Amino acid sequence: MSGQGGGFLQVPGGLAVTLAAVLLGCAGDPPPPPSAPARVQNPDPSALHVGGSGAMTPLAMRLAEAWAARGGQPAVVVAESIGTGGGVRAAADGALDLGLASRPLTPEELRLGLTVLPAGRDVVVLAAHPSVPVEGLSSNELLALHRGQMRHFPDGTPAVLLLRDRAESANRALDLAVPGIRQAREEAYRERRHRVLYHDSAMAEALRATRGALGVFPLGAIVSLRLPLRILALDGVQPSLENVESGRWRMSRQLLLVARPDRLPRAAAFLRFLYSAEAAQLYRASGYLPPAAPPEGAP
Amino acid sequence: MIPFDLSRWFRRRMLPLVIAAAGILLVAAPLSYHLAKRRELWQEARARAVHVGAALRGEIELRPLLWRYDMPKLTERLAAEGLLGVPRLVIHDADGVAVPLDVGPERPVRGLIWGRAEVVALGRHAATVWVGADAAPLWHGTAVLAAVFAVLAVSLGAVLYLLPMRAIGTAQRRIRVLLGQLALTLQEEDRRRIARDLHDGAGQALTAARLRLLALERRVGPGEEIADLARLLDEAIAELRRSAYALAPPALEELGLVRALERHCEAFATATGLQVQREIDPHLGRLPPTVETACYRIVQEALSNIVRHAGARRAWVRLARDSNWLRLSIHDDGRAPPAPAEGQGLPGIRERARLLGGTTSLTILPGQGLRLEVRLPVEPL
Ligand SMILES: Nc1ncnc2c1ncn2[C@@H]1O[C@H](COP(=O)(O)OP(=O)(O)OP(=O)(O)O)[C@@H](O)[C@H]1O
Ligand SMILES: [Mg+2]
């Protein structure tokens, strides 16, 4: 009698459990499997692959052109900018032979065991759309722009501040020159007050296309790519290589090259060129300061 | 008396069913909610993965070789556009190698529901995107719903189980009383049959013998032996009549309990010299025959015990009804032994009361008389 009752109950019970298990299993994709081990990459051993910080990419292109013009081997291929962080990681993985950096390496990056070489300095400027009706700005005006308090230039042209992403090293350079700018910028990010651009190429495009636009930008890119942008003075000081050397213009960045030690021999010939007097001229002509001298231990 | 315990039988049958019903109620709603919500979260995660995949595709087409080194900017951009906002984002390249994203320290989550999207760029499979949604709100919602439905399920189970259990308990009590009454009725019928047999059989024979003796006396003339024989026969006939009368009191059916008791007490007092005080509620009305008979028999036995064992001069008989109980109390001013021996009378009283669903109690009073109290249910059946 009771056995019958038990049997009657077991069937829907078991069915429900099975059904639940099946349904629960269905709702969701399987989680990601553990990562496969990273391999050392070596895309094309016949060329020297260079890339990284957008601040140095235009210079690297000019140098590569000059290297090609004098028949240098191996040929140098410069990649689209992927930022300093990307350049360092790609160099560590072997995807690039030389990584371009426009900021000091972080402790984690230093732990990757890369060789770090000085590669001169670049100059960070305030670049503006040609329609901007002023020759320069004061620190206070720049702060007011960040805080959204200043929306027009004196003649009524709208002022459009364009920001780079947080990790951009040009921001660090500006922080050194204008006290309080860092906080104002963080606030602007939080409140989404201004448009944010994530690459030098996108920034150049936005500066060129937007009336009243201005923002921090590398001088080297303007000069070497001949960008039709206006360069503004800050607190009465005009940005120039001389003013950087004399210390009057404070917004500049140390440029670095990073490489796996096993890739250095392949890059040796190009590096010798990079530290040559001919390259130094090219540096200046492109709006960059050349490295003082090849460092100890450089090939 | 009852062939099986109805409550136990019902419990065995019904409890698993009630538990199953409550269980289904408890599980069904939270489970449906959980499944529907989980599906929704999954589809949301999938949609986000597809969205990230679309942005990623642009990056891959722009930098076919080096895109995997530029991901922090992609994620920062997605976050700034409010398109990320998920606890986990994982991207693998075509070789299954995790792409560094620099999304900062991951906030710990207890459960994740993953949505996946494949990225095809430049005509080949280039990457896989996983977006993990936090399952904690899902579990929380399920728990709240389960708690609510647990209360409902317990209430439903209690109602489904306790109501029939109570009805069955009542029914079982009634059946027990009915069976007791039936047993007593059969017993009374037996007694009446024996009384009739005594009266019609032995009684008629003795009466016939007495008449013959009378005829004999007339023929041979009076003599001492005949007189002795006549006296013995008269005694036997009287004894037989008493027994028959005791076995089946004819008064009860004709007069009803109240007057039958009055008459019995009076007759008993006259016969034995015991003073019997009566407090019998005259408005009792007619009670079920089994109850009336039980009362009558109990008074009979109690009075006879008093005369036989108590050495009492007075006895009190009380009968009253309060709501559904009939209360019968008999006590005397005699002397009761501290521990009365067991004959057949007192156990018989207890058995009658029990069969009718009633109770009995014996108390020794301060003056050492004995009080017998009986409570019988007379609830309407
Ligand atoms: N009213 C009473 N006063 C004193 N003792 C009593 C009284 N009623 C009963 N008893 C004691 O309880 C005992 C048991 O009584 P019970 O009626 O069961 O048996 P009984 O009267 O001895 O024999 P019987 O089977 O013929 O009734 C008696 O023997 C007597 O000692
Ligand atoms: Mg007795």
mmCIF file of C-alpha atoms in Angstrom, chain B residues 257-269 272 274-282 284 292 294-307 312-321 326-333 349 365 370-374:
data_model
loop_
_atom_site.group_PDB
_atom_site.id
_atom_site.type_symbol
_atom_site.label_atom_id
_atom_site.label_comp_id
_atom_site.label_asym_id
_atom_site.label_seq_id
_atom_site.Cartn_x
_atom_site.Cartn_y
_atom_site.Cartn_z
ATOM 1 C CA LEU B 257 -33.923 6.549 33.289
ATOM 2 C CA VAL B 258 -35.039 9.096 35.874
ATOM 3 C CA ARG B 259 -38.101 7.296 37.084
ATOM 4 C CA ALA B 260 -36.506 3.844 36.800
ATOM 5 C CA LEU B 261 -33.683 5.022 39.041
ATOM 6 C CA GLU B 262 -36.125 6.570 41.531
ATOM 7 C CA ARG B 263 -38.016 3.348 41.668
ATOM 8 C CA HIS B 264 -34.914 1.208 42.029
ATOM 9 C CA CYS B 265 -33.553 3.346 44.855
ATOM 10 C CA GLU B 266 -36.861 3.213 46.689
ATOM 11 C CA ALA B 267 -37.160 -0.539 46.272
ATOM 12 C CA PHE B 268 -33.520 -1.016 47.251
ATOM 13 C CA ALA B 269 -33.981 1.093 50.395
ATOM 14 C CA THR B 272 -32.081 -3.408 52.557
ATOM 15 C CA LEU B 274 -30.165 1.574 53.561
ATOM 16 C CA GLN B 275 -31.182 5.238 53.372
ATOM 17 C CA VAL B 276 -30.702 6.332 49.785
ATOM 18 C CA GLN B 277 -30.672 10.118 49.145
ATOM 19 C CA ARG B 278 -31.413 10.997 45.526
ATOM 20 C CA GLU B 279 -30.534 14.152 43.612
ATOM 21 C CA ILE B 280 -31.571 13.276 40.110
ATOM 22 C CA ASP B 281 -32.145 16.074 37.629
ATOM 23 C CA PRO B 282 -35.756 15.539 36.526
ATOM 24 C CA LEU B 284 -32.587 15.068 31.729
ATOM 25 C CA GLU B 292 -29.434 4.989 30.139
ATOM 26 C CA ALA B 294 -25.145 1.990 31.663
ATOM 27 C CA CYS B 295 -26.311 4.496 34.307
ATOM 28 C CA TYR B 296 -28.891 2.112 35.625
ATOM 29 C CA ARG B 297 -26.454 -0.794 35.833
ATOM 30 C CA ILE B 298 -23.806 1.330 37.491
ATOM 31 C CA VAL B 299 -26.226 2.550 40.188
ATOM 32 C CA GLN B 300 -27.366 -1.029 40.735
ATOM 33 C CA GLU B 301 -23.824 -2.301 41.271
ATOM 34 C CA ALA B 302 -22.689 0.673 43.353
ATOM 35 C CA LEU B 303 -25.658 0.382 45.752
ATOM 36 C CA SER B 304 -25.180 -3.339 46.049
ATOM 37 C CA ASN B 305 -21.459 -2.804 46.831
ATOM 38 C CA ILE B 306 -22.397 -0.285 49.539
ATOM 39 C CA VAL B 307 -24.721 -2.768 51.206
ATOM 40 C CA ALA B 312 -23.005 2.251 55.610
ATOM 41 C CA ARG B 313 -26.266 3.692 56.849
ATOM 42 C CA ARG B 314 -26.767 6.236 54.143
ATOM 43 C CA ALA B 315 -25.942 6.528 50.473
ATOM 44 C CA TRP B 316 -26.258 9.434 47.990
ATOM 45 C CA VAL B 317 -27.025 9.127 44.292
ATOM 46 C CA ARG B 318 -26.582 12.208 42.062
ATOM 47 C CA LEU B 319 -27.215 12.463 38.352
ATOM 48 C CA ALA B 320 -26.897 15.680 36.348
ATOM 49 C CA ARG B 321 -25.966 16.806 32.880
ATOM 50 C CA LEU B 326 -23.628 13.141 31.965
ATOM 51 C CA ARG B 327 -22.229 13.106 35.524
ATOM 52 C CA LEU B 328 -23.187 10.275 37.860
ATOM 53 C CA SER B 329 -21.912 10.240 41.438
ATOM 54 C CA ILE B 330 -22.660 7.695 44.207
ATOM 55 C CA HIS B 331 -21.160 7.873 47.679
ATOM 56 C CA ASP B 332 -21.789 6.474 51.172
ATOM 57 C CA ASP B 333 -20.958 7.123 54.814
ATOM 58 C CA ILE B 349 -18.360 -0.209 35.634
ATOM 59 C CA LEU B 365 -13.848 10.651 51.349
ATOM 60 C CA LEU B 370 -16.262 5.790 49.049
ATOM 61 C CA ARG B 371 -17.271 8.007 46.156
ATOM 62 C CA LEU B 372 -17.680 6.697 42.637
ATOM 63 C CA GLU B 373 -17.884 9.282 39.871
ATOM 64 C CA VAL B 374 -18.674 8.482 36.256
#
